[in-house]
């Protein structure tokens, strides 16, 4: 039997040799050492028995389906929560910027179009059909702008606590159900950008 | 999000499920829970020693998976990632409870030389009840490494990833844990 100096015993690696995760040169080193070291073979055998005992002990009684029901109840009960949390910093900023642009446009256009009175402050009633839209947290400003342009809509309010924006469809009467429904369908079709869209 | 879910299969990997969870699939979350919850629960229970608290932590872990599955970057296995979340939840819970180490701990200041010897330790490891009692007396940090190495069969690199510590620390903790277990088994053997 080859004698080994204590410092050469690969004690710090034996546990991972025993659990089968040691690879490459480290594994080769341990295997080579074990061929000639009774002490380390005994140590590895002891660790292997310890591992068996720990596995035999098992994972106790996990909550199983009861725990799953609890989890899914919470997930469904707070469905809007993750999206509300994940609002991007630019989404409120975008809403504010759009409103400023809209108001500026009105102020500039107003002298020539005295009859056009469609712009109102946030949170108030607006003329024209309004739809509620929730954008995906991953939607970019460019994607949102493109969607708004596609339905000729402008943000007039939001986001609310649940991340919902109010979009006014320009030139569409609230009574024009067909055009409102078409706009909602067009918004819903933009999966990946629009999470939710509905007529108000 | 309630978009239609593709049917998940037993063969679907935890990594693939995480991808679908990130896209808002509740069915994928259910499948992920069924696939991993026993191991997450076993890990947390070994750490906190309280089934109710372990169940609460498991629930918190799965909620975090639901909210943040998109943060999984695939640099580690999904199981390592989720056990890392569990580790942090356990640390928070233990801090709140005010006792990171819940039991009378084994004296780990005793020198480790001749750690491989000891006929009582060799015999003691055959006694499942003695092994359990000695494992419970380990410090939380040492018990964590032993559990992840021998119950989960994780590499020392994966354990370092979960525990957020250097590789050398994992190896050192395992050495200390092993020697403390041997001393404990010897003591119990002598007492028995």
XYZ file of C-alpha atoms in Angstrom:
392
model
C 0.000 0.000 0.000
C 1.305 3.457 -0.859
C 1.647 5.798 2.091
C 0.250 9.286 1.683
C 1.033 12.507 3.398
C -2.135 13.956 5.017
C -1.912 16.991 2.795
C -2.315 14.861 -0.308
C -5.642 13.280 0.716
C -8.400 14.837 -1.418
C -10.774 15.187 1.549
C -12.272 18.410 0.227
C -13.398 16.639 -2.969
C -14.590 13.271 -1.686
C -18.179 14.376 -1.003
C -18.590 15.446 -4.611
C -16.884 12.340 -5.879
C -19.433 10.333 -3.894
C -22.446 12.267 -5.209
C -21.219 11.854 -8.783
C -20.768 15.513 -9.677
C -16.993 15.643 -9.694
C -15.633 15.892 -13.221
C -12.477 16.234 -15.253
C -9.049 16.450 -13.643
C -10.501 16.585 -10.131
C -12.344 13.317 -10.620
C -9.275 11.727 -12.181
C -7.151 12.875 -9.264
C -9.526 11.359 -6.716
C -9.867 8.093 -8.618
C -6.119 7.757 -8.903
C -5.682 8.505 -5.221
C -8.335 6.008 -4.153
C -6.553 3.205 -5.964
C -3.732 3.355 -3.445
C -5.287 4.902 -0.289
C -7.292 2.701 2.044
C -8.022 5.622 4.366
C -9.758 7.597 1.629
C -11.637 4.564 0.345
C -13.043 4.107 3.855
C -13.864 7.794 3.989
C -15.651 7.633 0.641
C -17.592 4.575 1.810
C -18.648 6.437 4.959
C -19.799 9.424 2.921
C -21.689 7.155 0.541
C -23.528 5.574 3.480
C -24.313 9.024 4.883
C -25.721 10.023 1.504
C -27.920 6.924 1.445
C -29.272 7.718 4.900
C -30.042 11.303 3.917
C -31.846 10.191 0.774
C -33.748 7.520 2.690
C -34.904 10.188 5.108
C -36.740 11.688 2.163
C -38.410 15.005 1.756
C -41.152 14.626 4.374
C -44.750 15.313 3.483
C -44.825 18.224 1.095
C -48.027 20.295 0.844
C -48.816 18.693 -2.530
C -52.111 19.566 -4.209
C -53.303 21.600 -1.229
C -50.304 23.834 -1.583
C -50.893 24.079 -5.310
C -54.497 25.177 -4.792
C -53.348 27.827 -2.346
C -50.756 29.068 -4.818
C -53.111 29.224 -7.791
C -55.776 30.988 -5.721
C -53.241 33.712 -4.964
C -52.028 33.859 -8.556
C -55.567 34.248 -9.905
C -56.629 36.568 -7.107
C -53.909 39.062 -7.904
C -53.718 38.554 -11.609
C -53.061 42.182 -12.445
C -50.494 42.537 -9.696
C -47.359 41.438 -11.515
C -48.091 43.601 -14.480
C -48.874 46.571 -12.256
C -45.580 46.026 -10.491
C -43.680 45.697 -13.687
C -44.804 48.991 -15.183
C -41.892 50.493 -16.993
C -40.729 53.926 -15.942
C -41.500 55.330 -19.346
C -45.143 54.292 -19.461
C -46.464 57.042 -17.168
C -43.971 59.392 -18.826
C -45.308 58.408 -22.233
C -48.858 59.083 -21.128
C -47.896 62.495 -19.805
C -45.923 63.301 -22.948
C -48.802 62.302 -25.216
C -51.193 64.452 -23.215
C -48.855 67.442 -23.468
C -48.563 66.965 -27.220
C -52.312 66.642 -27.561
C -52.943 69.788 -25.549
C -50.328 71.728 -27.507
C -51.869 70.546 -30.763
C -55.253 71.738 -29.632
C -53.949 75.117 -28.604
C -52.293 75.531 -31.999
C -55.223 74.276 -34.016
C -57.940 75.902 -31.977
C -57.852 79.347 -33.726
C -58.741 77.669 -37.001
C -61.074 75.052 -35.605
C -63.152 76.694 -32.947
C -65.733 73.942 -33.171
C -63.253 71.175 -32.266
C -63.518 70.665 -28.514
C -62.493 67.051 -28.083
C -59.592 67.540 -25.687
C -60.224 67.595 -21.994
C -58.042 67.292 -18.893
C -57.181 63.854 -17.578
C -59.768 62.088 -15.507
C -62.698 64.006 -16.958
C -65.297 62.931 -19.455
C -64.052 62.971 -22.998
C -66.067 63.211 -26.143
C -65.734 60.407 -28.647
C -65.513 56.685 -28.122
C -63.087 55.548 -25.445
C -61.536 52.137 -25.014
C -59.520 50.777 -22.109
C -56.174 49.248 -22.912
C -53.526 47.509 -20.868
C -50.147 47.270 -22.537
C -47.739 44.399 -22.051
C -44.954 45.240 -19.605
C -42.460 44.431 -22.311
C -44.055 46.698 -24.914
C -41.777 49.431 -26.168
C -42.722 53.050 -26.639
C -42.449 52.605 -30.425
C -44.801 49.617 -30.364
C -47.359 51.491 -28.287
C -47.156 54.498 -30.616
C -47.671 52.254 -33.621
C -50.724 50.615 -32.049
C -52.219 54.002 -31.223
C -51.667 55.209 -34.760
C -53.263 52.073 -36.176
C -56.564 52.843 -34.458
C -56.147 56.622 -34.611
C -56.255 56.753 -30.859
C -54.814 59.036 -28.237
C -54.177 58.381 -24.586
C -56.492 60.561 -22.536
C -55.999 59.007 -19.116
C -53.975 56.476 -17.207
C -52.275 54.396 -16.299
C -54.548 53.548 -13.410
C -53.546 51.421 -10.457
C -53.919 48.305 -12.582
C -51.952 49.732 -15.470
C -54.989 50.504 -17.638
C -54.955 53.422 -20.083
C -58.011 55.153 -21.603
C -57.662 55.626 -25.334
C -59.924 57.992 -27.255
C -60.704 56.886 -30.800
C -60.592 60.070 -32.807
C -63.573 60.736 -34.980
C -65.496 57.730 -33.684
C -68.821 58.294 -31.998
C -69.504 56.275 -28.823
C -72.720 55.200 -30.514
C -70.876 53.716 -33.454
C -70.630 50.204 -32.038
C -69.248 48.682 -35.224
C -66.262 51.015 -35.435
C -65.569 50.743 -31.717
C -65.693 46.945 -31.921
C -63.380 46.994 -34.925
C -60.891 49.155 -33.044
C -61.014 46.856 -29.992
C -60.463 43.843 -32.240
C -57.527 45.557 -33.906
C -56.012 46.327 -30.502
C -56.514 42.771 -29.238
C -54.864 41.448 -32.364
C -51.636 43.144 -31.328
C -50.596 40.340 -29.021
C -47.312 41.033 -27.354
C -48.106 44.740 -27.134
C -51.702 44.801 -25.911
C -52.637 42.574 -23.001
C -56.229 43.724 -22.670
C -58.589 45.955 -24.665
C -62.261 46.664 -24.155
C -64.805 49.334 -25.040
C -65.604 51.622 -22.146
C -52.854 36.475 -18.130
C -55.251 33.837 -19.252
C -53.992 32.934 -22.640
C -54.631 29.366 -23.732
C -51.964 26.991 -22.546
C -50.407 24.208 -24.432
C -50.770 20.963 -22.577
C -47.740 20.361 -20.449
C -46.214 16.935 -20.326
C -44.248 15.101 -17.701
C -41.296 15.215 -20.028
C -41.285 18.992 -20.244
C -38.187 20.305 -18.533
C -38.250 22.787 -15.702
C -36.345 25.168 -17.968
C -39.024 24.974 -20.673
C -41.737 25.446 -18.083
C -40.047 28.597 -16.801
C -40.117 30.002 -20.299
C -43.855 29.422 -20.523
C -44.420 30.799 -17.029
C -42.637 33.969 -18.099
C -45.170 34.231 -20.919
C -47.993 34.037 -18.388
C -48.975 30.370 -18.535
C -50.733 29.255 -15.362
C -50.696 25.648 -16.569
C -46.911 25.827 -16.796
C -46.755 27.152 -13.238
C -48.867 24.221 -12.042
C -46.599 21.786 -13.870
C -43.505 23.499 -12.475
C -44.927 23.283 -8.961
C -45.656 19.571 -9.346
C -42.189 18.972 -10.741
C -40.198 20.826 -8.104
C -42.235 21.454 -4.967
C -41.193 18.353 -3.037
C -37.523 19.178 -3.398
C -38.047 22.839 -2.564
C -40.124 21.866 0.459
C -37.551 19.309 1.639
C -34.827 21.947 1.378
C -36.783 24.582 3.300
C -38.003 22.134 5.939
C -34.471 20.946 6.608
C -33.489 24.569 7.123
C -36.354 25.910 9.232
C -37.555 22.703 10.907
C -41.159 23.893 10.943
C -43.591 22.332 8.422
C -45.961 25.322 8.449
C -43.166 27.799 7.884
C -41.652 25.569 5.198
C -45.035 25.454 3.423
C -45.296 29.252 3.574
C -41.813 29.614 2.142
C -42.605 27.117 -0.615
C -45.653 29.221 -1.496
C -43.567 32.408 -1.530
C -40.959 30.750 -3.714
C -43.556 29.658 -6.260
C -45.142 33.119 -6.277
C -41.727 34.577 -6.992
C -41.298 32.073 -9.809
C -44.654 33.247 -11.202
C -43.681 36.903 -11.030
C -40.052 36.641 -12.079
C -39.647 33.559 -14.282
C -38.500 35.946 -17.001
C -35.363 36.623 -14.981
C -34.176 33.031 -15.376
C -31.347 33.350 -17.864
C -30.474 29.691 -18.277
C -26.983 30.112 -16.879
C -27.770 27.433 -14.308
C -30.230 24.582 -14.104
C -33.777 25.633 -13.248
C -33.652 23.594 -10.048
C -30.518 25.418 -8.926
C -32.207 28.725 -9.696
C -35.336 27.902 -7.723
C -33.355 26.532 -4.781
C -31.425 29.799 -4.801
C -34.719 31.651 -4.418
C -35.687 29.269 -1.620
C -32.341 29.860 0.092
C -32.928 33.606 0.224
C -36.494 33.147 1.449
C -35.239 30.841 4.194
C -32.562 33.336 5.234
C -35.181 36.082 5.434
C -37.505 33.863 7.450
C -34.757 32.828 9.848
C -33.719 36.427 10.329
C -37.311 37.400 11.041
C -37.591 34.554 13.460
C -34.404 35.715 15.077
C -32.590 32.446 15.147
C -30.508 31.551 12.187
C -29.363 28.473 13.998
C -32.245 26.870 15.703
C -30.589 24.084 17.665
C -27.813 23.553 20.085
C -24.999 23.360 17.595
C -22.233 20.899 17.446
C -18.921 22.189 18.625
C -17.143 22.948 15.400
C -14.113 24.477 17.052
C -12.628 21.057 17.712
C -9.660 20.480 15.409
C -10.405 18.380 12.368
C -7.287 16.271 12.231
C -7.732 12.565 11.821
C -11.196 13.280 10.543
C -11.428 10.034 8.634
C -11.011 7.821 11.659
C -13.408 6.695 14.327
C -15.004 3.272 14.495
C -18.021 4.718 16.354
C -18.674 7.128 13.535
C -18.528 4.271 11.053
C -21.063 2.308 13.072
C -23.089 5.429 13.879
C -23.827 6.236 10.276
C -25.832 3.008 10.103
C -28.231 4.392 12.710
C -30.750 6.500 10.788
C -32.131 8.106 13.901
C -28.647 9.087 15.110
C -27.821 10.545 11.697
C -31.021 12.600 11.755
C -30.354 13.919 15.241
C -26.792 14.866 14.346
C -27.841 16.587 11.115
C -30.323 18.668 13.068
C -27.528 19.837 15.334
C -25.462 21.223 12.486
C -25.436 24.947 11.933
C -27.802 26.130 9.208
C -24.919 26.880 6.841
C -23.424 23.412 7.253
C -26.765 21.602 7.098
C -27.512 23.448 3.863
C -24.338 22.213 2.193
C -24.857 18.627 3.369
C -28.467 18.595 2.155
C -27.657 20.063 -1.228
C -24.710 17.707 -1.711
C -26.314 14.463 -0.558
C -30.062 14.929 -1.003
C -29.943 17.041 -4.154
C -26.652 15.663 -5.477
C -25.492 19.113 -6.553
C -21.931 20.007 -7.447
C -19.991 22.335 -5.182
C -20.242 25.018 -7.852
C -24.037 24.769 -7.894
C -24.146 24.887 -4.098
C -21.942 27.987 -4.111
C -24.349 29.540 -6.603
C -27.362 28.813 -4.407
C -25.745 29.885 -1.147
C -24.037 32.886 -2.723
C -20.607 32.061 -1.359
C -17.172 31.189 -2.815
C -16.394 27.631 -3.932
C -13.780 27.262 -1.221
C -16.332 28.146 1.427
C -18.609 25.348 0.269
C -15.782 22.840 0.468
C -14.727 24.089 3.889
C -18.278 23.962 5.194
C -18.638 20.405 3.984
C -15.403 19.396 5.694
C -16.498 20.971 8.966
C -19.973 19.489 8.685
C -18.591 16.020 8.031
C -16.256 16.181 11.001
C -18.970 17.551 13.255
C -21.267 14.722 12.199
C -18.604 12.162 12.983
C -18.030 13.612 16.420
C -21.758 13.673 17.065
C -22.210 10.065 15.936
C -19.290 9.007 18.107
C -20.793 10.808 21.087
C -24.212 9.264 20.553
C -22.600 5.863 20.077
C -20.685 6.228 23.323
C -23.783 7.420 25.149
C -25.937 4.650 23.695
